Coordinates of C-alpha atoms and ligand atoms in Angstrom, one line a residue:
X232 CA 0.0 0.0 0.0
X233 CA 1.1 3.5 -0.7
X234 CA 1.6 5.7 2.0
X235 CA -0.2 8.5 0.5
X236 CA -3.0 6.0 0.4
X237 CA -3.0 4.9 3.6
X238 CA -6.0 6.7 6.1
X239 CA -8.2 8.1 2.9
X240 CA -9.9 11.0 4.0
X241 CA -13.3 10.6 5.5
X242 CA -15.0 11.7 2.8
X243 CA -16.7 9.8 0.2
X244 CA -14.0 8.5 -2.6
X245 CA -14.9 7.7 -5.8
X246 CA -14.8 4.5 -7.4
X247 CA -11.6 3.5 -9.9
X248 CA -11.5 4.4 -12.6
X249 CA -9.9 6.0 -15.5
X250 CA -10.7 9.5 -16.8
X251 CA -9.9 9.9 -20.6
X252 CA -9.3 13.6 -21.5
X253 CA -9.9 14.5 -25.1
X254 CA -7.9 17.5 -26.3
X255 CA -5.2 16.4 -23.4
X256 CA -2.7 18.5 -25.3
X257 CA -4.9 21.8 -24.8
X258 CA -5.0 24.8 -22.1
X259 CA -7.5 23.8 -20.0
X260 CA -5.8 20.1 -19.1
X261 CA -2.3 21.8 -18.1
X262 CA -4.0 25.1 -16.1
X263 CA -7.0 23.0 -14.3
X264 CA -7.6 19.4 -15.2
X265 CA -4.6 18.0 -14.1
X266 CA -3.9 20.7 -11.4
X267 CA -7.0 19.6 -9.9
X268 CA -6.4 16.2 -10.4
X269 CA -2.8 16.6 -8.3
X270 CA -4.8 18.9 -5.1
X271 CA -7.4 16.0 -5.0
X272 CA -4.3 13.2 -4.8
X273 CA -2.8 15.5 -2.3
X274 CA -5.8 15.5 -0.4
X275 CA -6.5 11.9 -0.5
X276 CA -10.0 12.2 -2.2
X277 CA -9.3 9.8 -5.1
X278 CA -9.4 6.5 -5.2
X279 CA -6.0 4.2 -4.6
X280 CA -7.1 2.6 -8.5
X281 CA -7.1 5.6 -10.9
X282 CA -5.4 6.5 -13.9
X283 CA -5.4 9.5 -16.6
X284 CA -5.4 8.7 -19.9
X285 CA -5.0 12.3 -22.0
X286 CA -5.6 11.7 -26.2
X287 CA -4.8 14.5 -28.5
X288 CA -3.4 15.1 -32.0
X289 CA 0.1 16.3 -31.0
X290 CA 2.2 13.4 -31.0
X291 CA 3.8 13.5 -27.4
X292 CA 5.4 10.9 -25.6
X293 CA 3.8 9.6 -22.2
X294 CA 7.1 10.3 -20.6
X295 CA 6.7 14.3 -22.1
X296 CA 3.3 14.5 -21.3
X297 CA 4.1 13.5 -18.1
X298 CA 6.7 16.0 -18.2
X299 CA 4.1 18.9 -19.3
X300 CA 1.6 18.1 -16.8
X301 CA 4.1 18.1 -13.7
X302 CA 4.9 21.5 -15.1
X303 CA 0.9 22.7 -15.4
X304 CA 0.9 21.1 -11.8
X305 CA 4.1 23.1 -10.6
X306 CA 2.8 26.4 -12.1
X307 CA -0.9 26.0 -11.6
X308 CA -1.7 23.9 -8.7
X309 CA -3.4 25.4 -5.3
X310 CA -0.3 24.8 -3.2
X311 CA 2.9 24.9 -4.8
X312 CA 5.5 24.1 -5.6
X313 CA 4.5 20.1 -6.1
X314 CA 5.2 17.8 -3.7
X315 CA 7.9 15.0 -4.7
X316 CA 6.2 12.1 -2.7
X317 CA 2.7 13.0 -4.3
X318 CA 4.0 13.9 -7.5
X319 CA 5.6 10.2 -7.7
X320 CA 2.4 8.7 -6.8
X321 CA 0.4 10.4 -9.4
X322 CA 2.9 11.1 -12.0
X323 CA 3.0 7.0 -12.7
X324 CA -1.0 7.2 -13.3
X325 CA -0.9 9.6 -16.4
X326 CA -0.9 7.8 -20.0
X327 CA -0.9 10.0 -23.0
X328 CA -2.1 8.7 -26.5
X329 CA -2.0 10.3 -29.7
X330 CA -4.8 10.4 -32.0
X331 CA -7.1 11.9 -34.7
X332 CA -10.6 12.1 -33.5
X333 CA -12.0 10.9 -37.0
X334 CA -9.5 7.7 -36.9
X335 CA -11.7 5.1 -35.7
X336 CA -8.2 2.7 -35.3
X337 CA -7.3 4.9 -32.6
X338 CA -10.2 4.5 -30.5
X339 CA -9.3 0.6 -30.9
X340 CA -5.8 1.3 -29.7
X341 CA -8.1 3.7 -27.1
X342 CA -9.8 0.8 -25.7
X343 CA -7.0 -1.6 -25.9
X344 CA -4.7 0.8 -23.8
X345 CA -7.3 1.0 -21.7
X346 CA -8.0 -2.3 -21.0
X347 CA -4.0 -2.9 -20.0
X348 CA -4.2 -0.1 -17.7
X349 CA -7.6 -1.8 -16.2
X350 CA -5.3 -4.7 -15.8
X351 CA -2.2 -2.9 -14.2
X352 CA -4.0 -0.6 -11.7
X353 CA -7.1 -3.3 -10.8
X354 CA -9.9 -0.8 -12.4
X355 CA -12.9 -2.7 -13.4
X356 CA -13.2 -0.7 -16.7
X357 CA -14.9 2.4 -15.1
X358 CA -14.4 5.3 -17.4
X359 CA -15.1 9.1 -17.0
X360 CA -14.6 10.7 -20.3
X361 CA -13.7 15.0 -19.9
X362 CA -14.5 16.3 -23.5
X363 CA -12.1 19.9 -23.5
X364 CA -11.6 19.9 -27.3
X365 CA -13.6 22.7 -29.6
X366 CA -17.0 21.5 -29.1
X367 CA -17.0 20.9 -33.2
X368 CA -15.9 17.3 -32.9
X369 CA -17.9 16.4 -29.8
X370 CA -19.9 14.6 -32.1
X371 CA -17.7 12.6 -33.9
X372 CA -16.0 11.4 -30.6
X373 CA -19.1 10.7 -29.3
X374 CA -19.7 8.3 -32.1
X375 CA -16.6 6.3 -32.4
X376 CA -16.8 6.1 -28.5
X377 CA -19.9 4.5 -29.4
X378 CA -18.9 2.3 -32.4
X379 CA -16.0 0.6 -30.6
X380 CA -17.7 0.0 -27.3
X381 CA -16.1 1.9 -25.0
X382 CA -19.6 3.4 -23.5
X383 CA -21.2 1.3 -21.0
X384 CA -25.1 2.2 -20.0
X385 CA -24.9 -0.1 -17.4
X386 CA -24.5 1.1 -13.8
X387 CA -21.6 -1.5 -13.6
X388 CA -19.3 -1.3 -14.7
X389 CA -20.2 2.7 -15.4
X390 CA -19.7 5.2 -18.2
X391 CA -19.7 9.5 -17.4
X392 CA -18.9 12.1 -19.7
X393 CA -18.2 15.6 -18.8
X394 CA -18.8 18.3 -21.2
X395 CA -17.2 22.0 -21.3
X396 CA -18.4 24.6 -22.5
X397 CA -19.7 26.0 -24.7
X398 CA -22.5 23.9 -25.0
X399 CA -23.8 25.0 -28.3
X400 CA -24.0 28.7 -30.1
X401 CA -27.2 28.8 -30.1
X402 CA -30.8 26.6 -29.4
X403 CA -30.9 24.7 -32.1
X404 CA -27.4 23.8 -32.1
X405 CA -27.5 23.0 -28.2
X406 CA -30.6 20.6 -29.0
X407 CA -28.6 19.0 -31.7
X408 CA -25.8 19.0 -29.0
X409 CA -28.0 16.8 -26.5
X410 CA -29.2 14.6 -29.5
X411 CA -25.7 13.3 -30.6
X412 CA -25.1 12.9 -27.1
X413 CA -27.9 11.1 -26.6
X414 CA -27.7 8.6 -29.3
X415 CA -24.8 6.7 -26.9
X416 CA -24.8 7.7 -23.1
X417 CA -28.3 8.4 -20.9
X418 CA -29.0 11.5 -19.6
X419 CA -27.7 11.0 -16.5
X420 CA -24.2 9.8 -17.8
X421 CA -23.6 13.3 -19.0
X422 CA -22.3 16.3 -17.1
X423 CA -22.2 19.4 -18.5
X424 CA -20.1 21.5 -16.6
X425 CA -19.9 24.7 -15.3
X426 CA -17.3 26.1 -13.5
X427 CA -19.3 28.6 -12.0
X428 CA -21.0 25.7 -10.1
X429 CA -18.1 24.6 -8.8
X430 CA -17.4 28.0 -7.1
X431 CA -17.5 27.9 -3.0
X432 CA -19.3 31.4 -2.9
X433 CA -21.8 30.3 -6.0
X434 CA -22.3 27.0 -4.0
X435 CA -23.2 28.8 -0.7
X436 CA -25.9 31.0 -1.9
X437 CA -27.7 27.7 -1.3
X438 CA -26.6 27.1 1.9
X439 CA -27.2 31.0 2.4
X440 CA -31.2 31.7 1.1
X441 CA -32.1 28.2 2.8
X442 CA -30.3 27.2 5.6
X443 CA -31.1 30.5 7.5
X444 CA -34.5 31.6 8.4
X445 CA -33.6 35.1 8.5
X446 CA -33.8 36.0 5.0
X447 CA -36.4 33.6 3.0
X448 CA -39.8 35.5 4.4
X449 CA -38.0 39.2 2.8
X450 CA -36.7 37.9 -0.2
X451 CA -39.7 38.5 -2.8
X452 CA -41.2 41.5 -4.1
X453 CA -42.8 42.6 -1.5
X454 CA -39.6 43.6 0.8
X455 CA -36.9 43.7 -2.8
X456 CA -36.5 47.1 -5.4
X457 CA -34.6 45.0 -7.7
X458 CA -31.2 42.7 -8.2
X459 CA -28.1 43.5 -10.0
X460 CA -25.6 40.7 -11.2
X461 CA -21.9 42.0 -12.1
X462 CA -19.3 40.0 -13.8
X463 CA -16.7 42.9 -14.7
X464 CA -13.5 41.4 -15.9
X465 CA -10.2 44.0 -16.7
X466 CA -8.7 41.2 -19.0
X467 CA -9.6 41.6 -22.8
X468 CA -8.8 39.1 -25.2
X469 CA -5.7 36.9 -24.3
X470 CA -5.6 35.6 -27.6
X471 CA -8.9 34.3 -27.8
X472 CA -9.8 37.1 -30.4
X473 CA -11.0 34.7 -32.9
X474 CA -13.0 32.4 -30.0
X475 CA -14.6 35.8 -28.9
X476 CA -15.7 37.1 -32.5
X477 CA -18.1 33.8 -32.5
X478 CA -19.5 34.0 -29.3
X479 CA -19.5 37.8 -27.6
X480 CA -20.4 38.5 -23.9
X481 CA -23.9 37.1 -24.2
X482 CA -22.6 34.1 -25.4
X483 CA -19.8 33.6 -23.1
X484 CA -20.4 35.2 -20.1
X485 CA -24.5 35.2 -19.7
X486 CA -25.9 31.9 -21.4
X487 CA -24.0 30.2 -18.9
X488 CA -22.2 31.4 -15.6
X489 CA -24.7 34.8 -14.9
X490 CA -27.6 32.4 -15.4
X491 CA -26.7 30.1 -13.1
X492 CA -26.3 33.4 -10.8
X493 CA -29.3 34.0 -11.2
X494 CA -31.2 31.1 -10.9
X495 CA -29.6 30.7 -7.5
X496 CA -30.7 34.5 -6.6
X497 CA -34.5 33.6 -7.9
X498 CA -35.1 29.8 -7.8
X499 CA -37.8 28.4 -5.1
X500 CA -36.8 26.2 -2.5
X501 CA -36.3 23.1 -3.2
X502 CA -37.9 19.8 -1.9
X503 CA -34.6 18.2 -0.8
X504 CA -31.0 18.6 -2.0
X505 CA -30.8 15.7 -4.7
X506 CA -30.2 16.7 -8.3
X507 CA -33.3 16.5 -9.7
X508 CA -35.0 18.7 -7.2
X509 CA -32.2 21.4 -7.2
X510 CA -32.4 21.4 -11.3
X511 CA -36.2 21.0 -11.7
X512 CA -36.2 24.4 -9.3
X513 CA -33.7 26.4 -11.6
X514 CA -35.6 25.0 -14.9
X515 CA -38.8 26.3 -13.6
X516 CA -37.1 30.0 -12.9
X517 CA -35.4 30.2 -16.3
X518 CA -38.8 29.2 -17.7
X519 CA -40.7 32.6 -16.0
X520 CA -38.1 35.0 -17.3
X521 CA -40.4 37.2 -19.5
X522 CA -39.1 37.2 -23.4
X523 CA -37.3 40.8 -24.0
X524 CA -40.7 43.0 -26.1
X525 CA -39.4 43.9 -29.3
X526 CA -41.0 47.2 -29.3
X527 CA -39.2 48.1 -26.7
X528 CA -35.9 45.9 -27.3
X529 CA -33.6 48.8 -26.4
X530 CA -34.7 49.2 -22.9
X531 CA -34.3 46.0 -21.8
X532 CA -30.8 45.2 -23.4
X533 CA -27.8 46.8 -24.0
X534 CA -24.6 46.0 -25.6
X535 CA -21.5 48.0 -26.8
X536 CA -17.4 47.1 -27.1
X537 CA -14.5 48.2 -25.9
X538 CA -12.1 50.9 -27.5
X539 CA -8.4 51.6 -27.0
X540 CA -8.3 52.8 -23.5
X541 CA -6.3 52.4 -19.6
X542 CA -7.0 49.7 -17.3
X543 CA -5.2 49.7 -14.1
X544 CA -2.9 52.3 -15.2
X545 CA -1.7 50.4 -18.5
X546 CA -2.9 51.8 -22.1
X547 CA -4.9 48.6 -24.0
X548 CA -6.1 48.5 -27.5
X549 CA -9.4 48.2 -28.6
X550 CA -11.6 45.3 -29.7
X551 CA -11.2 45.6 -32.7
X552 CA -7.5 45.6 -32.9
X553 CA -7.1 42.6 -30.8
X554 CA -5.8 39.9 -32.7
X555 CA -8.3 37.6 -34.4
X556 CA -11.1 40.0 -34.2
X557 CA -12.2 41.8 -37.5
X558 CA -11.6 45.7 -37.6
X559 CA -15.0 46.4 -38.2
X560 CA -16.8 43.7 -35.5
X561 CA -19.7 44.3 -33.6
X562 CA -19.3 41.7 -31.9
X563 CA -20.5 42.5 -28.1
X564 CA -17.8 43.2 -25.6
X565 CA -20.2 44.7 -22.8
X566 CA -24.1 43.0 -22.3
X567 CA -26.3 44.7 -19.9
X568 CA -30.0 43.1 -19.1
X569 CA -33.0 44.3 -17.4
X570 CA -34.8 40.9 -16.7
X571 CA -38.4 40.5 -15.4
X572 CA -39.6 37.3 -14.0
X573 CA -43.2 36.6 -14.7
X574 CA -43.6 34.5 -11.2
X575 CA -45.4 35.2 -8.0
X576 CA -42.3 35.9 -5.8
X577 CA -40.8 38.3 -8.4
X578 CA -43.4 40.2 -10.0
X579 CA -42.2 43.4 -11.4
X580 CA -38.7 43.2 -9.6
X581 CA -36.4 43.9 -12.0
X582 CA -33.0 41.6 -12.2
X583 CA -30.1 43.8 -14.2
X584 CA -27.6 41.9 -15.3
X585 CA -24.3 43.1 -17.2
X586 CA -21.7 41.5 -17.9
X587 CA -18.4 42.7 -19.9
X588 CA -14.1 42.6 -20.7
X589 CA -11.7 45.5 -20.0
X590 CA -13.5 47.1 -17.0
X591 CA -11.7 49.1 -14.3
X592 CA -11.1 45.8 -12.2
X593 CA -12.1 42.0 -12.0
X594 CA -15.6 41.3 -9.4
X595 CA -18.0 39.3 -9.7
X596 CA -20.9 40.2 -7.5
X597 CA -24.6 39.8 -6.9
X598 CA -26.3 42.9 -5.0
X599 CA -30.3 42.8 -3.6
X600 CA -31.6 46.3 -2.9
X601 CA -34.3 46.0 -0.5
X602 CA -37.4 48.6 -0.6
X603 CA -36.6 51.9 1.5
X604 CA -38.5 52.3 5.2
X605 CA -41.8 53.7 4.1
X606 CA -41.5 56.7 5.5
X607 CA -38.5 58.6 6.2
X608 CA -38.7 59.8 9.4
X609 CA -34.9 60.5 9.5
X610 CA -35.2 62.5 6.5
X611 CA -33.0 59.8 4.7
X612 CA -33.0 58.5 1.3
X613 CA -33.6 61.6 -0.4
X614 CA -30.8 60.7 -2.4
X615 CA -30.7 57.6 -4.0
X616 CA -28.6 55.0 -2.4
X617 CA -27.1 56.8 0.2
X618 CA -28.6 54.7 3.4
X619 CA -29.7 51.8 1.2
X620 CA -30.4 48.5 2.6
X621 CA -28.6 46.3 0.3
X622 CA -26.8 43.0 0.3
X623 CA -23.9 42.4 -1.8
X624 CA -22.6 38.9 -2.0
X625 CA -19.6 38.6 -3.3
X626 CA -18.6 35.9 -5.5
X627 CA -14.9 37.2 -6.2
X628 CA -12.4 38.3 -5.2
X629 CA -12.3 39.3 -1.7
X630 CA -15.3 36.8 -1.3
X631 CA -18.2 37.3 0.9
X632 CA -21.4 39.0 1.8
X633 CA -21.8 42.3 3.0
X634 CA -25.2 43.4 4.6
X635 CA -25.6 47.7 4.1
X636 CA -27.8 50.1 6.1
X637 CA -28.0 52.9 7.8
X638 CA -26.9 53.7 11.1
X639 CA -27.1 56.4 13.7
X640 CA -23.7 58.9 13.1
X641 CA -22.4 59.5 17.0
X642 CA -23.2 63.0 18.6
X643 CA -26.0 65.3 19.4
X644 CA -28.2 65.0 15.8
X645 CA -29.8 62.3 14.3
X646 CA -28.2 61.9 11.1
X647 CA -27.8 58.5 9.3
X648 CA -24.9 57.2 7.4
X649 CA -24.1 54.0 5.7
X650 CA -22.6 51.1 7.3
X651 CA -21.7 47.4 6.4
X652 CA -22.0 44.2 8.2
X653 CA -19.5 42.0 6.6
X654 CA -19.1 38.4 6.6
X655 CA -15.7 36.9 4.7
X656 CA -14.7 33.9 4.0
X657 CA -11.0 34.4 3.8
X658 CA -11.3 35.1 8.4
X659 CA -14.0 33.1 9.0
X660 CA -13.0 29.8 8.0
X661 CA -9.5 28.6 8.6
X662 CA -9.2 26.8 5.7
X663 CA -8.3 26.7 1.8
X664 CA -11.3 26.6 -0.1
X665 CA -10.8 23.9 -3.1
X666 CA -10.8 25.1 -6.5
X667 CA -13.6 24.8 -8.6
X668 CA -12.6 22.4 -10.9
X669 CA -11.4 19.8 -8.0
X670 CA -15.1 20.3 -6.6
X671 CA -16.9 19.3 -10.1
X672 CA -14.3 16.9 -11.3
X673 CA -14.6 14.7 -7.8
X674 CA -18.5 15.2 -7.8
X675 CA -18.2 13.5 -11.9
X676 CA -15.8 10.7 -10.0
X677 CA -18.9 10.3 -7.4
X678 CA -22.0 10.1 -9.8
X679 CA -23.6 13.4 -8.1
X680 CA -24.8 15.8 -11.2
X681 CA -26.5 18.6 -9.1
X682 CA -23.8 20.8 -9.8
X683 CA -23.9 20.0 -13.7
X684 CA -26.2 21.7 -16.0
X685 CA -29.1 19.1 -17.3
X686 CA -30.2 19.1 -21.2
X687 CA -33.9 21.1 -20.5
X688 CA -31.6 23.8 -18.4
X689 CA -29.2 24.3 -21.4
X690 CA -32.1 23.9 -24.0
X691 CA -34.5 26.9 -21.7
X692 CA -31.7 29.5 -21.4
X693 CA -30.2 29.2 -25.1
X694 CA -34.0 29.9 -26.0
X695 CA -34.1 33.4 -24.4
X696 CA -30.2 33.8 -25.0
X697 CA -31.1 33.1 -28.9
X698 CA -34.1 35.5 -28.9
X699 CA -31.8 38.7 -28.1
X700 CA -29.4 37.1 -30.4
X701 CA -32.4 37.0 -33.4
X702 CA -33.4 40.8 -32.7
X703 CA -29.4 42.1 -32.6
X704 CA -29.6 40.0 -36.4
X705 CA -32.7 42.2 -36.8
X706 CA -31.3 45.4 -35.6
X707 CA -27.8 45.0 -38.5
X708 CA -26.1 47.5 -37.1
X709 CA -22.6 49.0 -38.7
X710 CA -21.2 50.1 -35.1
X711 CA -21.7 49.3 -31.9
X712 CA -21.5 52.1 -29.2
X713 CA -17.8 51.9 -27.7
X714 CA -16.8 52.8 -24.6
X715 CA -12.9 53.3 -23.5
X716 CA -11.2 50.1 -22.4
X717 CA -11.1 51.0 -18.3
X718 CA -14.4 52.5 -17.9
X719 CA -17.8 50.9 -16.5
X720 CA -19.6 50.5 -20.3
X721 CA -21.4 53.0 -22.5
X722 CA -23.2 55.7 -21.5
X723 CA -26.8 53.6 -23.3
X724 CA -26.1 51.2 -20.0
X725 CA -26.6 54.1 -17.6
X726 CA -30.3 54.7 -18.9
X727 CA -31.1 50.9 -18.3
X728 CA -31.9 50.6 -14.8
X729 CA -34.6 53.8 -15.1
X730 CA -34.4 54.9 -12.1
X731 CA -32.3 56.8 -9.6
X732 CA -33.0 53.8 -7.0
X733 CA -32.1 51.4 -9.2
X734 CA -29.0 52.7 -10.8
X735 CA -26.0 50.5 -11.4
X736 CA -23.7 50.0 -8.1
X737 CA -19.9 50.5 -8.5
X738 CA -18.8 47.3 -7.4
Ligands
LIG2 C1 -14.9 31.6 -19.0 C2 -15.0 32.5 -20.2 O1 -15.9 30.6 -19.1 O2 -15.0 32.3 -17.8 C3 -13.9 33.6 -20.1 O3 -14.9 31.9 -21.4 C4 -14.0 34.3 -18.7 O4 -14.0 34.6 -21.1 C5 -14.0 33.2 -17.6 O5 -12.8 35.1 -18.6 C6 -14.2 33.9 -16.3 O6 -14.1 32.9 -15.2 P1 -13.6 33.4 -13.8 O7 -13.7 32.2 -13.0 O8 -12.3 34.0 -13.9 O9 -14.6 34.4 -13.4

């Protein structure tokens, strides 16, 4: 027995098994799969039979791959630099095999291989499959997956598939999506991921709206003005100018991680914590967000793009002189979104959401503006926000939740003034949160989906995403309106919210 072996954690450990990763070779394997993969062998959550199997074009060596992967480990991992003793352990479970997606020999070879390793490491032909190539040839390796019988739909031994994102560019294409998928594993063999999910903060508004009392009876439209949802990142394009062009904010940003946001901030409770009741809850919010009017299209969504500008005291170019992107694009660099939910909690409470690249800083955060005290005695809010009763949780950075209101000022008058009650992870709990990817991957390992997105979730938010996608079509516009890189978006954002009460917060 390996030492590192020896006293698992408590927790539950997955079965063995191996976990093939398709487009091993790519970004997302060396920054976070295998990254993960080492924090989880650190932390003794995987089981003492399991091996990684990573197929790609390039034609790599296992020993380089190897190689690559300690260095993705070494570089990217939560605690570095990598430990020798675990590195050794885990090091000797990664394969590597080279192949072309459409070459249905290598998927023999795939399945041989993988039947050896069964046989060295005592795995009883488990398999999780992790699909990170361009979502173009999910299909095809869904099919020769299929053809040479590497996809059990048995329970034992089992078959899992993760998916990345995106999932589809559009409704049509997501539905195709779930159809090839379906033609070899089940529904419930297939876990489209989000990394959002797998967020500690995301994850605890949860335990936050239903494990305390205190907030569930005010959080409706009876005691809330509105929501706003902020995902500001200062980073532009990184070199994925010609990824971007093809998908935009909406695409990106909204279809998937704001939505989940939101259907955390808006779902009803559900009946227990399994999967289904958890996903059948978020379906059923996505389902009451109203479909944007078209008469009055511009007052419910905005977009624009950033030009050449400063963000945190460094000049940045434009969009449209990022490489990849086309010098006249109008492709959208900045979304904003007034929602309305046609349900009984949320009646005319409006959710804003924006989301956009090149802002003045990276944050994510959610913020609920409760109504004002009817009357103001204290002669307070008779400017907007000033004494506002809001709560900010804050998914990143500096994560936590932050109650504001207004407070006596010390002396001889009654004047208010703002204060916070804060709550923050990084004092409260003595401990490293995991990273998101090391909290999805292991729930994959364990057969628990309720962080994954299910087909009827995807299928429900491409529909609205697509609709603002048909009426931007409609619209054919030459320009977009630009704001300078550095700034909070155009100016068109500003009128979105309506009112004074409801303008956007500066995170
Ligand atoms: C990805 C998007 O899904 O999420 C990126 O494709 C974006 O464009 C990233 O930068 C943001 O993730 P995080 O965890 O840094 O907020």
């Amino acid at each position: 027995m390996n030492p590192l072996r020896e006293g698992l954690s408590q927790e539950r450990v997955p079965e063995p098994h191996v976990m093939v990763i398709f487009g091993a070779s790519g970004d997302l394997t060396k920054r976070k799969l295998l990254p993960a993969l080492y924090s989880l062998t650190r932390e003794r959550l995987l089981p003492a039979n399991f091996a990684v199997m990573g197929v790609a074009r390039q034609d790599y060596t296992v020993e380089k791959f190897r190689e690559n992967m300690r260095e993705g480990c070494h570089r990217y991992a939560r605690r570095r630099p990598v430990e020798d003793s675990v590195w050794a352990e885990f090091g000797r479970c990664i394969f590597y095999l080279p192949a072309e997606f459409d070459d249905l020999e290598a998927f023999k070879t795939l399945k041989t291989r993988l039947e050896e390793i069964d046989g060295q490491f005592g795995i009883p032909a488990n398999r999780l499959f992790y699909f990170s190539t361009p979502p173009s040839v999910f299909p095809l390796i869904v099919e020769n997956l299929g053809k040479v019988g590497l996809v059990s739909r048995q329970h034992q031994p089992w078959s899992r598939i993760i998916v990345e994102k995106p999932f589809g560019h559009d409704l049509q294409s997501a539905q195709t999506l779930n159809r090839q998928l379906k033609q070899v594993f089940r529904e419930t063999q297939i876990y489209r991921i989000d990394h959002y999910l797998g967020k500690e903060t995301v994850q605890n508004m949860l335990t936050f709206r239903f494990a305390n009392g205190l907030f569930e009876p005010i959080w409706n439209q009876y005691h809330i003005h509105h929501v706003q949802i902020t995902s500001a990142e200062s980073l532009g394009m990184e070199g994925r100018g010609a990824y971007f062009e093809e998908a935009g904010i909406l695409r990106d940003m909204v279809q998937n991680h704001l939505y989940q946001l939101l259907c955390l901030v808006g779902m009803e409770p559900p009946v227990s914590l399994d999967s289904s009741a958890i996903r059948d809850e978020k379906v059923k919010f996505l389902r009451s967000l109203r479909p944007i009017p078209a008469d009055q299209f511009d007052k419910y969504v905005v977009r624009g793009q950033y030009g050449a500008g400063q963000v945190m005291g460094e000049s940045v170019p434009g969009y449209r002189q990022e490489p990849g992107v086309n010098p006249d694009s109008t492709t959208e660099t900045y979304v904003a979104l007034r929602l309305m939910v046609d349900n009984w909690r949320w009646g005319n409470v409006p959710f804003f959401v924006r989301a956009a690249k090149r802002m003045p800083k990276k944050v994510t955060d959610i913020s609920i503006k409760f109504r004002n005290a009817p009357y103001a005695l204290f002669g307070q809010n008779q400017g907007a926000s000033e004494v506002a009763n809001v709560l900010t949780i804050r998914i990143q950075p500096d994560e936590g939740i932050i109650l504001h209101f207004g407070s006596k000022v010390p002396g001889p008058s009654m004047d208010v003034a703002p204060v916070n009650m804060e709550f923050r992870y990084g004092t409260s709990f003595g401990k490293e949160p995991p990273e998101a990817y090391e909290r999805l991957i292991l729930d994959a390992m364990l057969g628990d989906s309720t962080l994954f997105i299910r087909d009827d979730e995807t299928e429900v938010s491409w529909k609205f995403i697509t609709g603002v996608h048909q009426m931007w079509a409609e619209q054919n516009l030459r320009k977009i309106p630009e704001h300078p890189a550095g700034t909070w978006g155009p100016r068109e954002a500003e009128a979105l919210p309506a009112t004074r009460a409801s303008e956007w917060r500066k995170p």
